[in-house]
């Protein structure tokens, strides 16, 4: 088996955001996941640091009026409540850097076969509005940028975060170059669902066995109907049974199996895979980080002869 040093894309800015006390968003998880990777055997040559995108790049995906409202902090209070973060320069810079990270991850996946972004998955951002902690849709921005450079690529966005990728679905609803697929909790945010090209809604308390069967079916269908040249994979861990917003009953071993299944599928079909860590909401940060770390473990199983140390 050919050994690949799986590229890990990370910026210290990801955990640098001042939020009100007890804010729902686990801003520390990015730094802690990076620490986990270093502690468990990630090597120096795996790390890549992204640059922030320009507002011009972002304007390929989002409406200029919305972007100028973001930059000038001129949106009304209810729009900011829907996003869930207080406005700051720091927030904008972090958001542009994270979008740059997803683009860099996608570029590295095209050359190396696989890459993992230690942020990303802001899939509730629409063309001219944000919601659910999402201002800019990094997945859509990366697709649009990559398509400028490689116009013939067939891209699948495979979103397994527990929340439906509604922003990504609407951004590509009239664009058949990108196939959007979302496997998500049926009775969960966003309560008004968009239409992805393929939606797999799951009942509350769905178990590992049902979940993995649904995933296998979805991957078979993607292979049969699309045969993508690139997969953007949102590996949100809010499917976890310990997640505070998820409502599914997926174990830690189930998360590992999900990630392993997707990565093996990509490798088997020689399809470049760019993964983002997506959502995950627990006050217990070590447990949350351990859930996100399953993606890193799976990447070593599939792409590298070495293994990350367990624990
Ligand atoms: Zn989510």
PDB file of C-alpha atoms in Angstrom, residues 193 243 251 263 279:
ATOM      1  CA  UNK A 193     -35.481  21.751   5.106  1.00  0.00           C
ATOM      2  CA  UNK A 243     -23.986  15.117  21.550  1.00  0.00           C
ATOM      3  CA  UNK A 251     -21.621   5.336  19.355  1.00  0.00           C
ATOM      4  CA  UNK A 263     -12.583   7.097   3.304  1.00  0.00           C
ATOM      5  CA  UNK A 279     -20.294  20.260  13.898  1.00  0.00           C
TER       6      UNK A 279
END
